Amino acid sequence: DFQMTQSPSSLSASVGDRVTITCRASQDITNSLAWYQQKPGKVPKVLIYAASALQSGVPSRFSGSGSGTDFTLTISSLQPEDVATYYCQRYDNAPLTFGGGTKVEIK
Amino acid sequence: QVTLKESGPVLVKPTETLTLTCTVSGFSLSNARVGVSWIRQPPGKALEWLAHIFSFDTKSYSMSLKSRLTISKDTSKSQVVLTMTNMDPVDTATYFCAQIKEGAASLAFDIWGQGTMVTVSS
């Protein structure tokens, strides 16, 4: 059964800190990995697609890397408006599984 | 401008069948290389992918819910419909539909509906 394992499940960091979230796929998904940001009460918004491509309009402090089974979302300098839950997702083939989410808070 | 909008009942009883409709605008379900998924999110919990229908009408389902789900599309009405049988209180969630361009043009699920909250209770 295909799985996306995301870690950590939550983190607390200071404004300006570098934040890293990881996602591991249970099988090779090449680079068909997206990262979404969901703020409370809002619809998810895609930040990164194709593992490392920045969606139009997304601040450059967000970046993605990885291929195959291991992927990373990095926020280079955490800002107050980045408080949200972040999800990874494979989108090449079904099942189009999401990771369990990482809740990011400000310390 | 591409938009998706979910509609359906706010409240269903246990054991009933839920039918949700995603009405799309700004593109045609009959000739665009676009797929549509249904995704849900229980209150305070993570996103869960449920089902997907590809532009060429192939369908895929979450393994854990496959026996209860049916996804279909009506291109003349610009709608994608999801039915879920035997509803249970644990199915209480916000249900989203989202679109994805297929092939090299894909930007993942870049357009989502606003979601519709469904409560399962007697």
mmCIF file of C-alpha atoms in Angstrom:
data_model
loop_
_atom_site.group_PDB
_atom_site.id
_atom_site.type_symbol
_atom_site.label_atom_id
_atom_site.label_comp_id
_atom_site.label_asym_id
_atom_site.label_seq_id
_atom_site.Cartn_x
_atom_site.Cartn_y
_atom_site.Cartn_z
ATOM 1 C CA ASP A 1 0.000 0.000 0.000
ATOM 2 C CA PHE A 2 1.534 3.284 -1.126
ATOM 3 C CA GLN A 3 2.347 5.813 1.617
ATOM 4 C CA MET A 4 3.705 9.332 1.964
ATOM 5 C CA THR A 5 5.435 9.829 5.327
ATOM 6 C CA GLN A 6 5.897 13.427 6.371
ATOM 7 C CA SER A 7 7.949 14.711 9.283
ATOM 8 C CA PRO A 8 7.851 16.334 11.690
ATOM 9 C CA SER A 9 4.135 16.444 12.425
ATOM 10 C CA SER A 10 4.584 19.850 14.034
ATOM 11 C CA LEU A 11 7.317 22.361 14.688
ATOM 12 C CA SER A 12 7.784 25.669 16.419
ATOM 13 C CA ALA A 13 10.427 28.092 15.178
ATOM 14 C CA SER A 14 11.343 31.739 15.532
ATOM 15 C CA VAL A 15 10.800 34.409 12.920
ATOM 16 C CA GLY A 16 13.778 34.360 10.579
ATOM 17 C CA ASP A 17 14.643 30.716 11.228
ATOM 18 C CA ARG A 18 15.271 28.224 8.458
ATOM 19 C CA VAL A 19 12.619 25.500 8.526
ATOM 20 C CA THR A 20 12.822 22.107 6.842
ATOM 21 C CA ILE A 21 10.033 19.588 6.341
ATOM 22 C CA THR A 22 10.639 16.167 4.844
ATOM 23 C CA CYS A 23 8.448 13.767 2.922
ATOM 24 C CA ARG A 24 9.260 10.183 2.041
ATOM 25 C CA ALA A 25 7.401 8.131 -0.551
ATOM 26 C CA SER A 26 7.144 4.375 -0.142
ATOM 27 C CA GLN A 27 8.084 3.914 -3.809
ATOM 28 C CA ASP A 28 9.854 5.939 -6.495
ATOM 29 C CA ILE A 29 7.675 8.810 -7.736
ATOM 30 C CA THR A 30 10.464 10.513 -9.735
ATOM 31 C CA ASN A 31 9.751 14.237 -9.238
ATOM 32 C CA SER A 32 5.923 14.165 -9.189
ATOM 33 C CA LEU A 33 5.685 15.735 -5.767
ATOM 34 C CA ALA A 34 3.816 18.846 -4.710
ATOM 35 C CA TRP A 35 3.809 20.858 -1.504
ATOM 36 C CA TYR A 36 0.669 22.653 -0.315
ATOM 37 C CA GLN A 37 0.129 25.277 2.351
ATOM 38 C CA GLN A 38 -3.167 25.376 4.234
ATOM 39 C CA LYS A 39 -3.952 28.197 6.611
ATOM 40 C CA PRO A 40 -6.719 27.696 9.198
ATOM 41 C CA GLY A 41 -10.145 27.743 7.598
ATOM 42 C CA LYS A 42 -8.698 28.138 4.111
ATOM 43 C CA VAL A 43 -8.354 26.013 0.997
ATOM 44 C CA PRO A 44 -4.967 24.372 0.356
ATOM 45 C CA LYS A 45 -2.692 26.303 -1.960
ATOM 46 C CA VAL A 46 0.068 24.732 -4.043
ATOM 47 C CA LEU A 47 3.511 26.147 -3.270
ATOM 48 C CA ILE A 48 5.811 23.763 -5.128
ATOM 49 C CA TYR A 49 5.176 21.286 -7.958
ATOM 50 C CA ALA A 50 7.505 18.908 -9.777
ATOM 51 C CA ALA A 51 9.416 18.666 -6.476
ATOM 52 C CA SER A 52 11.249 21.967 -6.938
ATOM 53 C CA ALA A 53 9.253 24.321 -9.205
ATOM 54 C CA LEU A 54 7.894 27.381 -7.442
ATOM 55 C CA GLN A 55 4.247 28.124 -8.200
ATOM 56 C CA SER A 56 3.682 31.597 -9.598
ATOM 57 C CA GLY A 57 3.247 34.199 -6.873
ATOM 58 C CA VAL A 58 4.805 32.123 -4.098
ATOM 59 C CA PRO A 59 7.561 33.912 -2.163
ATOM 60 C CA SER A 60 11.098 32.826 -3.017
ATOM 61 C CA ARG A 61 11.819 31.901 0.613
ATOM 62 C CA PHE A 62 9.984 28.655 -0.153
ATOM 63 C CA SER A 63 11.956 25.984 -1.992
ATOM 64 C CA GLY A 64 11.659 22.288 -2.682
ATOM 65 C CA SER A 65 14.173 19.591 -3.454
ATOM 66 C CA GLY A 66 14.472 15.865 -3.906
ATOM 67 C CA SER A 67 13.550 13.113 -6.315
ATOM 68 C CA GLY A 68 12.694 9.458 -6.203
ATOM 69 C CA THR A 69 11.517 8.816 -2.653
ATOM 70 C CA ASP A 70 12.935 11.631 -0.519
ATOM 71 C CA PHE A 71 11.796 15.233 -0.686
ATOM 72 C CA THR A 72 12.248 18.419 1.309
ATOM 73 C CA LEU A 73 10.379 21.695 1.674
ATOM 74 C CA THR A 74 12.488 24.539 3.040
ATOM 75 C CA ILE A 75 11.406 27.946 4.278
ATOM 76 C CA SER A 76 14.619 29.952 4.279
ATOM 77 C CA SER A 77 13.448 32.655 6.687
ATOM 78 C CA LEU A 78 10.220 31.919 8.540
ATOM 79 C CA GLN A 79 7.691 34.758 8.546
ATOM 80 C CA PRO A 80 4.586 35.202 10.714
ATOM 81 C CA GLU A 81 2.346 34.713 7.683
ATOM 82 C CA ASP A 82 3.845 31.253 7.136
ATOM 83 C CA VAL A 83 1.945 29.857 10.112
ATOM 84 C CA ALA A 84 0.012 27.028 8.463
ATOM 85 C CA THR A 85 -0.087 23.294 7.921
ATOM 86 C CA TYR A 86 1.997 21.992 5.038
ATOM 87 C CA TYR A 87 1.247 18.836 3.063
ATOM 88 C CA CYS A 88 3.173 16.893 0.467
ATOM 89 C CA GLN A 89 1.385 14.895 -2.232
ATOM 90 C CA ARG A 90 2.309 12.650 -5.113
ATOM 91 C CA TYR A 91 0.364 13.531 -8.241
ATOM 92 C CA ASP A 92 1.700 11.299 -10.999
ATOM 93 C CA ASN A 93 -0.378 8.170 -10.510
ATOM 94 C CA ALA A 94 -3.100 6.962 -8.216
ATOM 95 C CA PRO A 95 -3.276 6.781 -5.301
ATOM 96 C CA LEU A 96 -2.717 10.552 -5.194
ATOM 97 C CA THR A 97 -1.753 10.291 -1.544
ATOM 98 C CA PHE A 98 -1.119 13.211 0.790
ATOM 99 C CA GLY A 99 1.378 13.209 3.616
ATOM 100 C CA GLY A 100 0.067 13.549 7.152
ATOM 101 C CA GLY A 101 0.845 17.257 7.355
ATOM 102 C CA THR A 102 3.263 19.448 9.303
ATOM 103 C CA LYS A 103 1.870 22.206 11.486
ATOM 104 C CA VAL A 104 4.232 25.177 11.607
ATOM 105 C CA GLU A 105 3.977 27.657 14.456
ATOM 106 C CA ILE A 106 5.946 30.685 15.599
ATOM 107 C CA LYS A 107 7.915 30.327 18.813
ATOM 108 C CA GLN B 1 -11.070 31.946 -15.171
ATOM 109 C CA VAL B 2 -11.243 28.365 -13.955
ATOM 110 C CA THR B 3 -13.438 27.728 -10.935
ATOM 111 C CA LEU B 4 -14.780 24.663 -9.148
ATOM 112 C CA LYS B 5 -17.717 24.631 -6.764
ATOM 113 C CA GLU B 6 -18.877 21.783 -4.567
ATOM 114 C CA SER B 7 -22.508 21.219 -3.664
ATOM 115 C CA GLY B 8 -24.434 18.638 -1.723
ATOM 116 C CA PRO B 9 -26.217 17.972 1.543
ATOM 117 C CA VAL B 10 -24.972 19.535 4.749
ATOM 118 C CA LEU B 11 -26.318 16.688 6.881
ATOM 119 C CA VAL B 12 -26.714 13.010 6.152
ATOM 120 C CA LYS B 13 -27.801 10.157 8.387
ATOM 121 C CA PRO B 14 -25.689 7.104 9.142
ATOM 122 C CA THR B 15 -26.035 4.369 6.490
ATOM 123 C CA GLU B 16 -27.270 6.861 3.882
ATOM 124 C CA THR B 17 -25.563 7.517 0.562
ATOM 125 C CA LEU B 18 -23.856 10.873 0.039
ATOM 126 C CA THR B 19 -23.892 12.476 -3.390
ATOM 127 C CA LEU B 20 -21.633 15.468 -4.005
ATOM 128 C CA THR B 21 -21.382 17.517 -7.165
ATOM 129 C CA CYS B 22 -18.414 19.547 -8.383
ATOM 130 C CA THR B 23 -19.442 22.093 -10.994
ATOM 131 C CA VAL B 24 -16.561 23.424 -13.057
ATOM 132 C CA SER B 25 -16.322 26.524 -15.186
ATOM 133 C CA GLY B 26 -13.645 28.055 -17.373
ATOM 134 C CA PHE B 27 -12.783 24.794 -19.091
ATOM 135 C CA SER B 28 -14.549 21.865 -20.699
ATOM 136 C CA LEU B 29 -14.560 18.416 -19.120
ATOM 137 C CA SER B 30 -15.017 16.934 -22.586
ATOM 138 C CA ASN B 31 -11.931 18.241 -24.331
ATOM 139 C CA ALA B 32 -9.472 19.619 -21.794
ATOM 140 C CA ARG B 33 -6.578 17.495 -20.556
ATOM 141 C CA VAL B 34 -7.690 18.024 -17.000
ATOM 142 C CA GLY B 35 -8.462 15.574 -14.231
ATOM 143 C CA VAL B 36 -10.580 16.176 -11.145
ATOM 144 C CA SER B 37 -10.158 14.680 -7.692
ATOM 145 C CA TRP B 38 -12.270 14.598 -4.572
ATOM 146 C CA ILE B 39 -10.386 15.181 -1.321
ATOM 147 C CA ARG B 40 -11.745 15.399 2.210
ATOM 148 C CA GLN B 41 -10.607 16.783 5.535
ATOM 149 C CA PRO B 42 -12.214 15.847 8.861
ATOM 150 C CA PRO B 43 -12.276 18.709 11.367
ATOM 151 C CA GLY B 44 -8.755 19.332 12.672
ATOM 152 C CA LYS B 45 -7.279 16.479 10.649
ATOM 153 C CA ALA B 46 -5.234 15.936 7.524
ATOM 154 C CA LEU B 47 -6.225 15.980 3.877
ATOM 155 C CA GLU B 48 -7.298 12.613 2.497
ATOM 156 C CA TRP B 49 -7.454 11.902 -1.236
ATOM 157 C CA LEU B 50 -10.608 9.952 -2.164
ATOM 158 C CA ALA B 51 -11.034 9.548 -5.915
ATOM 159 C CA HIS B 52 -9.891 10.876 -9.289
ATOM 160 C CA ILE B 53 -11.311 10.960 -12.782
ATOM 161 C CA PHE B 54 -8.920 11.511 -15.674
ATOM 162 C CA SER B 55 -9.731 13.428 -18.835
ATOM 163 C CA PHE B 56 -10.032 10.142 -20.750
ATOM 164 C CA ASP B 57 -12.551 8.916 -18.128
ATOM 165 C CA THR B 58 -10.330 6.444 -16.285
ATOM 166 C CA LYS B 59 -11.150 6.443 -12.581
ATOM 167 C CA SER B 60 -9.037 5.767 -9.502
ATOM 168 C CA TYR B 61 -10.026 5.331 -5.873
ATOM 169 C CA SER B 62 -8.511 5.306 -2.420
ATOM 170 C CA MET B 63 -7.910 1.651 -1.588
ATOM 171 C CA SER B 64 -9.387 2.016 1.886
ATOM 172 C CA LEU B 65 -12.664 3.493 0.574
ATOM 173 C CA LYS B 66 -12.857 1.926 -2.879
ATOM 174 C CA SER B 67 -15.862 -0.258 -2.093
ATOM 175 C CA ARG B 68 -17.935 2.774 -1.082
ATOM 176 C CA LEU B 69 -16.986 5.336 -3.729
ATOM 177 C CA THR B 70 -18.084 6.068 -7.263
ATOM 178 C CA ILE B 71 -16.815 9.011 -9.302
ATOM 179 C CA SER B 72 -18.306 10.059 -12.620
ATOM 180 C CA LYS B 73 -18.594 13.069 -14.851
ATOM 181 C CA ASP B 74 -21.338 14.659 -16.906
ATOM 182 C CA THR B 75 -19.579 16.729 -19.535
ATOM 183 C CA SER B 76 -22.813 18.336 -20.749
ATOM 184 C CA LYS B 77 -23.390 19.762 -17.271
ATOM 185 C CA SER B 78 -19.688 20.418 -16.526
ATOM 186 C CA GLN B 79 -20.013 18.330 -13.375
ATOM 187 C CA VAL B 80 -18.023 15.685 -11.565
ATOM 188 C CA VAL B 81 -20.087 13.631 -9.136
ATOM 189 C CA LEU B 82 -18.927 11.592 -6.157
ATOM 190 C CA THR B 83 -21.140 9.114 -4.364
ATOM 191 C CA MET B 84 -20.172 7.543 -1.054
ATOM 192 C CA THR B 85 -22.344 4.782 0.343
ATOM 193 C CA ASN B 86 -23.007 3.696 3.918
ATOM 194 C CA MET B 87 -22.060 6.996 5.539
ATOM 195 C CA ASP B 88 -20.781 6.948 9.114
ATOM 196 C CA PRO B 89 -20.082 9.722 11.622
ATOM 197 C CA VAL B 90 -16.337 9.285 10.947
ATOM 198 C CA ASP B 91 -17.054 10.521 7.409
ATOM 199 C CA THR B 92 -17.901 13.958 8.794
ATOM 200 C CA ALA B 93 -15.554 16.270 6.920
ATOM 201 C CA THR B 94 -15.120 19.113 4.496
ATOM 202 C CA TYR B 95 -15.143 17.673 0.992
ATOM 203 C CA PHE B 96 -13.134 19.429 -1.717
ATOM 204 C CA CYS B 97 -12.872 18.954 -5.437
ATOM 205 C CA ALA B 98 -9.672 20.033 -7.180
ATOM 206 C CA GLN B 99 -8.379 20.021 -10.727
ATOM 207 C CA ILE B 100 -5.037 19.008 -12.152
ATOM 208 C CA LYS B 101 -3.741 19.514 -15.668
ATOM 209 C CA GLU B 102 -2.435 16.281 -17.087
ATOM 210 C CA GLY B 103 0.942 15.618 -18.630
ATOM 211 C CA ALA B 104 3.875 17.982 -18.870
ATOM 212 C CA ALA B 105 1.669 21.029 -18.196
ATOM 213 C CA SER B 106 0.747 19.766 -14.738
ATOM 214 C CA LEU B 107 1.056 22.158 -11.820
ATOM 215 C CA ALA B 108 -0.357 19.614 -9.354
ATOM 216 C CA PHE B 109 -3.759 20.500 -7.864
ATOM 217 C CA ASP B 110 -3.571 24.205 -8.564
ATOM 218 C CA ILE B 111 -7.281 25.010 -8.434
ATOM 219 C CA TRP B 112 -9.595 23.925 -5.618
ATOM 220 C CA GLY B 113 -13.215 24.482 -4.816
ATOM 221 C CA GLN B 114 -14.035 26.198 -1.537
ATOM 222 C CA GLY B 115 -15.163 22.922 0.015
ATOM 223 C CA THR B 116 -18.464 21.745 1.419
ATOM 224 C CA MET B 117 -18.897 20.585 5.010
ATOM 225 C CA VAL B 118 -20.827 17.343 5.457
ATOM 226 C CA THR B 119 -21.941 16.152 8.879
ATOM 227 C CA VAL B 120 -23.048 12.580 9.443
ATOM 228 C CA SER B 121 -25.453 12.334 12.351
ATOM 229 C CA SER B 122 -28.795 10.813 13.202
#
